[in-house]
Tab-separated table of C-alpha atoms in Angstrom:
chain	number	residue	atom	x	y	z
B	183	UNK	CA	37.309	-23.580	-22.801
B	184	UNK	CA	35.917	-25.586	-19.973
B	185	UNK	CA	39.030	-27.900	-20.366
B	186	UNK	CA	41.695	-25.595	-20.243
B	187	UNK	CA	42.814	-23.092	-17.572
B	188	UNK	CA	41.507	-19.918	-18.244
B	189	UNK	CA	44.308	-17.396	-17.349
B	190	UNK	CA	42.197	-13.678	-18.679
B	191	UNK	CA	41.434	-12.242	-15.696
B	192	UNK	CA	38.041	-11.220	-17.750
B	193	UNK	CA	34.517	-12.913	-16.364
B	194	UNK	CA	31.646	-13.070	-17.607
B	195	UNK	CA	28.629	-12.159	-15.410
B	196	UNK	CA	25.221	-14.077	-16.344
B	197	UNK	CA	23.391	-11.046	-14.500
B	198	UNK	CA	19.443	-11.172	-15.180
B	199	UNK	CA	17.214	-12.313	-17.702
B	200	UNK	CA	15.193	-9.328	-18.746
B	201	UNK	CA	13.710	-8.724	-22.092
B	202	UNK	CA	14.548	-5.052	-23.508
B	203	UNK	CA	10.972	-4.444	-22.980
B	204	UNK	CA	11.494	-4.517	-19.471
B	205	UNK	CA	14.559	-3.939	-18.997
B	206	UNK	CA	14.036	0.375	-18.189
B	207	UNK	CA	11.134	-0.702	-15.916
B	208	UNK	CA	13.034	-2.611	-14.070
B	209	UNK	CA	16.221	-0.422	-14.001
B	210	UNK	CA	14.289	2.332	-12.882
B	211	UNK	CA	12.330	0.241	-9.741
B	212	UNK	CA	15.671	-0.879	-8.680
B	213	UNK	CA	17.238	2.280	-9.039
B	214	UNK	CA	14.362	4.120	-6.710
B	215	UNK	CA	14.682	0.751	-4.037
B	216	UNK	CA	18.363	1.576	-4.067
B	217	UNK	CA	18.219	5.322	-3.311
B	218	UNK	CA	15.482	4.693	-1.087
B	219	UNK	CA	17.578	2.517	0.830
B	220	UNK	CA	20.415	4.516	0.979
B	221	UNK	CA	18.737	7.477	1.917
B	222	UNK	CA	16.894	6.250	5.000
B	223	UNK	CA	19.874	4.038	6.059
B	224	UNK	CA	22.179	7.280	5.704
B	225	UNK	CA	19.587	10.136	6.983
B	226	UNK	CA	19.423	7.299	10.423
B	227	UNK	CA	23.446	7.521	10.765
B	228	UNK	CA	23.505	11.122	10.359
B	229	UNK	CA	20.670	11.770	13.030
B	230	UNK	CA	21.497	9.367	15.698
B	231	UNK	CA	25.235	10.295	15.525
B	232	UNK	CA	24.119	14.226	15.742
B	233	UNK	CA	21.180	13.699	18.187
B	234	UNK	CA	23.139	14.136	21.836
B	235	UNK	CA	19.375	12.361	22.811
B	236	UNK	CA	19.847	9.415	20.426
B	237	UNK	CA	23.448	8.216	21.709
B	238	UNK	CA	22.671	5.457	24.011
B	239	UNK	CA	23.495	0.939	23.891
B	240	UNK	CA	20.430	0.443	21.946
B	241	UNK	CA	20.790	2.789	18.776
B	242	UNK	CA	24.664	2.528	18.793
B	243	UNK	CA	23.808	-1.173	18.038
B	244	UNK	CA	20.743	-0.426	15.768
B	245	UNK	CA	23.573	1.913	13.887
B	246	UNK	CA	25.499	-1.269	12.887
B	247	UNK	CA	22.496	-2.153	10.361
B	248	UNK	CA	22.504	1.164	7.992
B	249	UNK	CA	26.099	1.078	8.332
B	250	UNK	CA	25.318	-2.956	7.253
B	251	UNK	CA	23.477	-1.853	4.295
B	252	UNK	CA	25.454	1.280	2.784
B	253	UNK	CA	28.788	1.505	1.812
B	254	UNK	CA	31.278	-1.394	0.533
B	255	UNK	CA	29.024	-3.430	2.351
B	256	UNK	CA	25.268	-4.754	1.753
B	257	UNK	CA	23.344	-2.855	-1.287
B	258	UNK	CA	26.051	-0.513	-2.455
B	259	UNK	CA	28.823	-3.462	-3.826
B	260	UNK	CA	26.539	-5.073	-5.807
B	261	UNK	CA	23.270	-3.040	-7.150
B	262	UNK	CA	24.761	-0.321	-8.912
B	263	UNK	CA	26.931	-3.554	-11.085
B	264	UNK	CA	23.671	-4.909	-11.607
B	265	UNK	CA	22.098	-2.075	-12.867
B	266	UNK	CA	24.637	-1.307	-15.565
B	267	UNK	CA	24.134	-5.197	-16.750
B	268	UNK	CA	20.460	-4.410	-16.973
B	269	UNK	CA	20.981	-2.060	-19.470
B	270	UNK	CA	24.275	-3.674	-21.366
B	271	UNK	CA	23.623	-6.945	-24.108
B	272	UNK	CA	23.986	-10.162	-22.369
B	273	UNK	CA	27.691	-10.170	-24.211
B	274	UNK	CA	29.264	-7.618	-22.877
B	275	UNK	CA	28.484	-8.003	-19.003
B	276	UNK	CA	32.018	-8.221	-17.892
B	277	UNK	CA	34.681	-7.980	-14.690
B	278	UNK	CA	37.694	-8.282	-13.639
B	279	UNK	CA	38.284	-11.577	-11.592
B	280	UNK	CA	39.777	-8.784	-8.556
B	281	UNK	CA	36.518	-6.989	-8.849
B	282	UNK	CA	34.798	-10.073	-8.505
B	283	UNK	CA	36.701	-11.374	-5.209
B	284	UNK	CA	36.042	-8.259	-3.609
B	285	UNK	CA	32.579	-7.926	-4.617
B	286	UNK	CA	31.985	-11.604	-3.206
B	287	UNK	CA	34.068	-10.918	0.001
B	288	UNK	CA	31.904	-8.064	0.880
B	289	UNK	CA	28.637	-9.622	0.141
B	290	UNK	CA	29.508	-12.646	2.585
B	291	UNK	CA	30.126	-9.868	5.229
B	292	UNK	CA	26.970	-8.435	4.845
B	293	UNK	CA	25.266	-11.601	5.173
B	294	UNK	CA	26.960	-12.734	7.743
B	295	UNK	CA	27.521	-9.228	9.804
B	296	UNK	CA	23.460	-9.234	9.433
B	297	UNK	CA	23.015	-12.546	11.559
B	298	UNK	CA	25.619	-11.110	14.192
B	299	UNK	CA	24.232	-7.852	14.309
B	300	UNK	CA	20.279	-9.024	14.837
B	301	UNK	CA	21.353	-11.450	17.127
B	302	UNK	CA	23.528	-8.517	19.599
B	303	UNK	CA	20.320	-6.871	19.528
B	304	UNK	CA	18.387	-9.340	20.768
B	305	UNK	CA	20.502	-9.996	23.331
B	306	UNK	CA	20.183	-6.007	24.353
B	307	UNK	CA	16.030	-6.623	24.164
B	308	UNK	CA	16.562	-9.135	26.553
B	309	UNK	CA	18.752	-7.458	29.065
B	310	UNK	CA	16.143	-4.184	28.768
B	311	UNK	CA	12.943	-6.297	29.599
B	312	UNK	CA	14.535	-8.936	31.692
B	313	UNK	CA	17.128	-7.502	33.959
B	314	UNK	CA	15.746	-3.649	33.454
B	315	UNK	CA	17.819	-2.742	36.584
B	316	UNK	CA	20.835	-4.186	35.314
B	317	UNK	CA	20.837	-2.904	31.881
B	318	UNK	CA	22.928	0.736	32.273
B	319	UNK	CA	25.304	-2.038	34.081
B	320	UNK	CA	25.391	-4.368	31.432
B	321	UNK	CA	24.975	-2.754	28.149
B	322	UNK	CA	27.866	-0.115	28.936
B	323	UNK	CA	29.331	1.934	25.547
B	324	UNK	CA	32.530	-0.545	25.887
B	325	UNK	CA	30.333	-3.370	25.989
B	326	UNK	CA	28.526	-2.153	22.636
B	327	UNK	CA	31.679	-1.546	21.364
B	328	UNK	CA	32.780	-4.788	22.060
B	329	UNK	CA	29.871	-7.075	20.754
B	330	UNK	CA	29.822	-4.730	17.432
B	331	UNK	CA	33.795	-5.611	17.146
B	332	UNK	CA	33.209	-9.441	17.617
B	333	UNK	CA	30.306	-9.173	14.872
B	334	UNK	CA	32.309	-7.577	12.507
B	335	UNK	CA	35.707	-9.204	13.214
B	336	UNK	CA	33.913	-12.255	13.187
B	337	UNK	CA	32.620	-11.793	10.307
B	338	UNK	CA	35.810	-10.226	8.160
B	339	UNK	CA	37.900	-13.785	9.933
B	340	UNK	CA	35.606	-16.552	8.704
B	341	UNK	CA	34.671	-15.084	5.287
B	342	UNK	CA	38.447	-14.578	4.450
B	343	UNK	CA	39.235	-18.018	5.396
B	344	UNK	CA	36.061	-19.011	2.801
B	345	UNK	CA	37.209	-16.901	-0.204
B	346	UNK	CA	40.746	-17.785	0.672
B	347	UNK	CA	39.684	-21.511	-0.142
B	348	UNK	CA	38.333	-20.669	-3.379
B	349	UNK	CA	41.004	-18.626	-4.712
B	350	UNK	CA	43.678	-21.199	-4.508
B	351	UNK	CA	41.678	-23.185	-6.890
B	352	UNK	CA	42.818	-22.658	-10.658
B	353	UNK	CA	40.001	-21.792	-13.262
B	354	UNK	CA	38.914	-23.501	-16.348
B	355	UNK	CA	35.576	-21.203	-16.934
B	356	UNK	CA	35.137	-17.220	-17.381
B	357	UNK	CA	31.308	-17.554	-16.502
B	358	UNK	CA	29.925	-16.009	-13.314
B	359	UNK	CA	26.181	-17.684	-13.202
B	360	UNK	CA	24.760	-14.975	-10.691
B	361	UNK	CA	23.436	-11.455	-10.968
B	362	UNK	CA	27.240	-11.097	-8.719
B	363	UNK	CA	29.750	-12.006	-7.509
B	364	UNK	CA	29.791	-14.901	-4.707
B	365	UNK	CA	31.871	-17.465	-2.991
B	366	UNK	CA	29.577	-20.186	-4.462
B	367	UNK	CA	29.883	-18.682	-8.151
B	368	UNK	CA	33.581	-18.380	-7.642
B	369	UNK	CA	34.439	-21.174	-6.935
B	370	UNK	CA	32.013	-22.576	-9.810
B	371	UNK	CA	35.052	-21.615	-12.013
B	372	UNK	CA	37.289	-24.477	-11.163
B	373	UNK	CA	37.514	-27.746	-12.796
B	374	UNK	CA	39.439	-29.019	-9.848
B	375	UNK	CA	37.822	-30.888	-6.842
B	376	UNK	CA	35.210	-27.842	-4.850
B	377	UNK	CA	34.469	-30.653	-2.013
B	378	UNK	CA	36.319	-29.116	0.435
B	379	UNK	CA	34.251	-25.769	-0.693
B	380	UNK	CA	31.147	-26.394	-0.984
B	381	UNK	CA	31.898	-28.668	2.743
B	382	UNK	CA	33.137	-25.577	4.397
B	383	UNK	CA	30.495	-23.629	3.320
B	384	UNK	CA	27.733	-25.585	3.894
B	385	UNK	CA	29.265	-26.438	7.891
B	386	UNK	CA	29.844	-22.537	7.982
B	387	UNK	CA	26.172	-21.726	6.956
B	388	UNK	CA	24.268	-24.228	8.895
B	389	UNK	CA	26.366	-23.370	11.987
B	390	UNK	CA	25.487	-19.582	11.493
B	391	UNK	CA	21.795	-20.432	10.938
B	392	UNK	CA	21.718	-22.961	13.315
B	393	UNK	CA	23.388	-20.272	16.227
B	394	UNK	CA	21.266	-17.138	14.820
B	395	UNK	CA	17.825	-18.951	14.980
B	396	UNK	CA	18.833	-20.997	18.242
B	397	UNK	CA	19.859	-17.758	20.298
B	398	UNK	CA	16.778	-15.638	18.980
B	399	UNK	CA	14.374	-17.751	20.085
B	400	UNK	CA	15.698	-18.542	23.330
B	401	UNK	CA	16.356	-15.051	23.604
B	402	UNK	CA	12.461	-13.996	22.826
B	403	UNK	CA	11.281	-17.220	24.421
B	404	UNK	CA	12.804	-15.929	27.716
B	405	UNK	CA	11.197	-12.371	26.988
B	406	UNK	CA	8.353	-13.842	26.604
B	407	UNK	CA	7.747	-15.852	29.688
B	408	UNK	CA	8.757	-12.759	31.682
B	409	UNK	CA	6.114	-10.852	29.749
B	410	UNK	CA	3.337	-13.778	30.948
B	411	UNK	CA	4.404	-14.043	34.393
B	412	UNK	CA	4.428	-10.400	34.880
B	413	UNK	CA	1.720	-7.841	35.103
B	414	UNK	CA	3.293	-5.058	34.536
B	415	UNK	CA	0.833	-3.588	31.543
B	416	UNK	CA	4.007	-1.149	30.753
B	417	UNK	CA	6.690	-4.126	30.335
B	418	UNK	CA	4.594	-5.845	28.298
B	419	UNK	CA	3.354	-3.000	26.057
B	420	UNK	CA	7.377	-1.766	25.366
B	421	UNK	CA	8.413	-5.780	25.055
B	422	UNK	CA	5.620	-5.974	21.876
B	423	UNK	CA	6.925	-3.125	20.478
B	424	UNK	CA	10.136	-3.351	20.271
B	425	UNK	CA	10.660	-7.273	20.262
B	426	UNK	CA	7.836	-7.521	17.586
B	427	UNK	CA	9.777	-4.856	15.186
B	428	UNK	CA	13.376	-6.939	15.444
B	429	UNK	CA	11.367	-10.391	15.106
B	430	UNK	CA	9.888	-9.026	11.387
B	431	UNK	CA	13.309	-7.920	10.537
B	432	UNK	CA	15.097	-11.128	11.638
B	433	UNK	CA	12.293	-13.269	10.002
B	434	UNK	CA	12.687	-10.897	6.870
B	435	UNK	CA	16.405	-11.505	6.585
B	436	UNK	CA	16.288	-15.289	7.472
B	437	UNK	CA	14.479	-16.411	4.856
B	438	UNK	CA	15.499	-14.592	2.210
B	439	UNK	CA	19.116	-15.822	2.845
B	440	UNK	CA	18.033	-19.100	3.508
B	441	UNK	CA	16.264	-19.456	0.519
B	442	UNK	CA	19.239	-18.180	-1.501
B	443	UNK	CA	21.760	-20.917	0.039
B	444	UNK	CA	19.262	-23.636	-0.730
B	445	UNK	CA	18.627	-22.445	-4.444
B	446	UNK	CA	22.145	-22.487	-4.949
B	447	UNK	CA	22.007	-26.372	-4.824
B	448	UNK	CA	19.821	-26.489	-7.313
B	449	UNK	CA	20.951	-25.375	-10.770
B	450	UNK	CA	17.117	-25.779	-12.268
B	451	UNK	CA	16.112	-22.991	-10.276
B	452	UNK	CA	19.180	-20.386	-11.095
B	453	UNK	CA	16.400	-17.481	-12.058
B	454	UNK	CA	14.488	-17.982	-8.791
B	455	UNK	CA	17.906	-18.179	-6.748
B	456	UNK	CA	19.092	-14.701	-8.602
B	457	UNK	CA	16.003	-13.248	-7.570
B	458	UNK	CA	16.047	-14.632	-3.887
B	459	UNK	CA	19.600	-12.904	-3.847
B	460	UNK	CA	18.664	-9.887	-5.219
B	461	UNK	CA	15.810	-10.014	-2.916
B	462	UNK	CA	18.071	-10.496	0.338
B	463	UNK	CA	20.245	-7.611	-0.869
B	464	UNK	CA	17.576	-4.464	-1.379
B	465	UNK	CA	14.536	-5.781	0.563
B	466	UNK	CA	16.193	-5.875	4.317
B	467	UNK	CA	17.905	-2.458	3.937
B	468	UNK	CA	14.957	-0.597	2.228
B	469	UNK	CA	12.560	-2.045	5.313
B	470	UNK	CA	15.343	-1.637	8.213
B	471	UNK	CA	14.867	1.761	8.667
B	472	UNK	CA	11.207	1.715	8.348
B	473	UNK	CA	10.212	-1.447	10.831
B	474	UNK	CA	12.838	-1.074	12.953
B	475	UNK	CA	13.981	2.335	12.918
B	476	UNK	CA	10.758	4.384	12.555
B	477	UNK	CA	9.008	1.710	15.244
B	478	UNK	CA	11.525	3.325	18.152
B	479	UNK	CA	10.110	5.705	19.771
B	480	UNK	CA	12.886	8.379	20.371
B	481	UNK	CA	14.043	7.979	16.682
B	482	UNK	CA	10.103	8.340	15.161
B	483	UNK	CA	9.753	11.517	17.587
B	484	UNK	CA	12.658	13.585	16.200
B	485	UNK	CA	11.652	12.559	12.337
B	486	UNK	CA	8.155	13.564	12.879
B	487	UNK	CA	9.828	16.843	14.353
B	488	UNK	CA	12.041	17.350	11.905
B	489	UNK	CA	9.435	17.115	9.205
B	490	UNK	CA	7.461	19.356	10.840
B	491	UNK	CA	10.141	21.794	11.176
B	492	UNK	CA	10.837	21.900	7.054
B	493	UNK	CA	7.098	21.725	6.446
B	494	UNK	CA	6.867	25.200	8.266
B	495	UNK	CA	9.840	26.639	6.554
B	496	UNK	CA	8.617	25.357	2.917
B	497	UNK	CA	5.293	26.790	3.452
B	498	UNK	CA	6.787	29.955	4.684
């Protein structure tokens, strides 16, 4: 088959290794990550769009990363594939070559959206500690609007011109190697030259990485020297917080993408890249809410409120 164009629209997804010892265990700890996830990232949208307290530059933005991580986008497109391959035989793990673009399309814009995003709230860290007086200037609703467009217009533009490359390519295989659905898989398929590809992608990543690690640590470096020379006990106290909450999420997301990209280049480690991608896709959401979300003050207030409130009514 490998020397002849494959014309079923019918792939084959690799998916995990799991023995059917394990295979429940793990069906069921990925199935309570992913409603975890879902239900933190959802319960945040719900009360920051209801809460008339909640609706100001910084959550707005912070709403960007549940909306990241739930539907079409992030966790939902691919875990709920990759459970149903946990529990099907090896041979009959299939999809449709559609499915597969648009499962790959939309797990490029969560990777990529999640860069943007982190790096638009950085920038609104570093207009809140740095130019305090300025900020209700600066960070307007129609400037959040605006920086949330770019990140996911951005975003939707570059990946499209990525997956466009790949699906001009003819295919000679029907094997996805990958728990899903990527650009890198895709294109996998072809027997024709990938160079252009796997160039593209490799500019487009190290580019991304390159301007997401660059502007956060000027971005922090600057908060930081304004935390040093100032003495303000109250600056620096709400700098820690909240900087030291988005660094652990940035760092968190970082490397487990990074890692994934590299493994991809090497085809020895395939079961240590699947995890690293599984990884990327269920660890950031799940801990979103909880380091970043829970770690803002306004937001932690009305949940410890609100589960006061339903404690009292349950026990009445």
């Amino acid at each position: 088959m490998d020397n002849l164009t494959f014309t079923n629209n019918i792939l084959l997804v690799e998916g995990l290794k799991v023995t059917p010892q394990s295979a429940y265990p793990i069906f069921i700890l990925l199935l309570l990550v992913y409603v975890f996830a879902m239900g933190c990232n959802i319960g945040l949208i719900i009360l920051i769009s209801k809460d008339k307290n909640l609706h100001h530059p910084m959550h707005f933005l912070f709403c960007n990363l549940p909306v990241n991580d739930i539907p079409l986008v992030g966790t939902t497109v691919m875990l709920p594939h990759i459970l149903q391959d946990i529990l099907r035989e090896a041979s009959e793990r299939y999809m449709t070559y559609v499915e597969c673009v648009v499962q790959a399309y939309f797990v490029h814009i969560f990777a990529a959206a999640s860069h943007y995003v982190l790096m638009i709230m950085a920038f609104d860290r570093y207009v809140a500690i740095c130019n305090p007086l300025r900020y209700t200037a600066i960070m307007t609703n129609k400037m959040v609007v605006k920086l949330s467009v770019t990140a996911w217009g951005l975003s939707a533009f570059i990946v499209s011109i990525m997956l466009g490359l790949t699906i001009r390519l003819s295919r000679c295989r029907s094997k996805i190697e990958n728990p899903f659905c990527d650009n890198a898989s895709l294109f996998k398929l072809s027997c024709e030259s990938v160079v252009i590809n796997n160039v593209f992608g490799i500019i487009y990543t190290v580019i991304v990485f390159t301007f997401s690690l660059g502007s956060v640590f000027i971005t922090y470096t600057k908060i930081a020297s304004v935390c040093i020379t100032s003495k303000n006990k109250a600056l620096n106290s709400k700098a820690i917080k909240t900087c030291s909450t988005h660094i652990a999420v940035y760092i968190i997301m970082f490397v487990s993408c990074a890692t994934m990209v590299f493994l991809h280049r090497f085809p020895k480690y395939s079961e240590s890249r699947k995890l690293a991608s599984i990884m990327f896709h269920i660890v950031p959401p799940g801990l979103n809410p909880l380091v970043y979300g829970l770690q803002t003050k306004e937001i932690r207030q009305k949940f410890i409120r609100l589960w006061y409130r339903n404690k009292q009514i349950v026990s009445s």
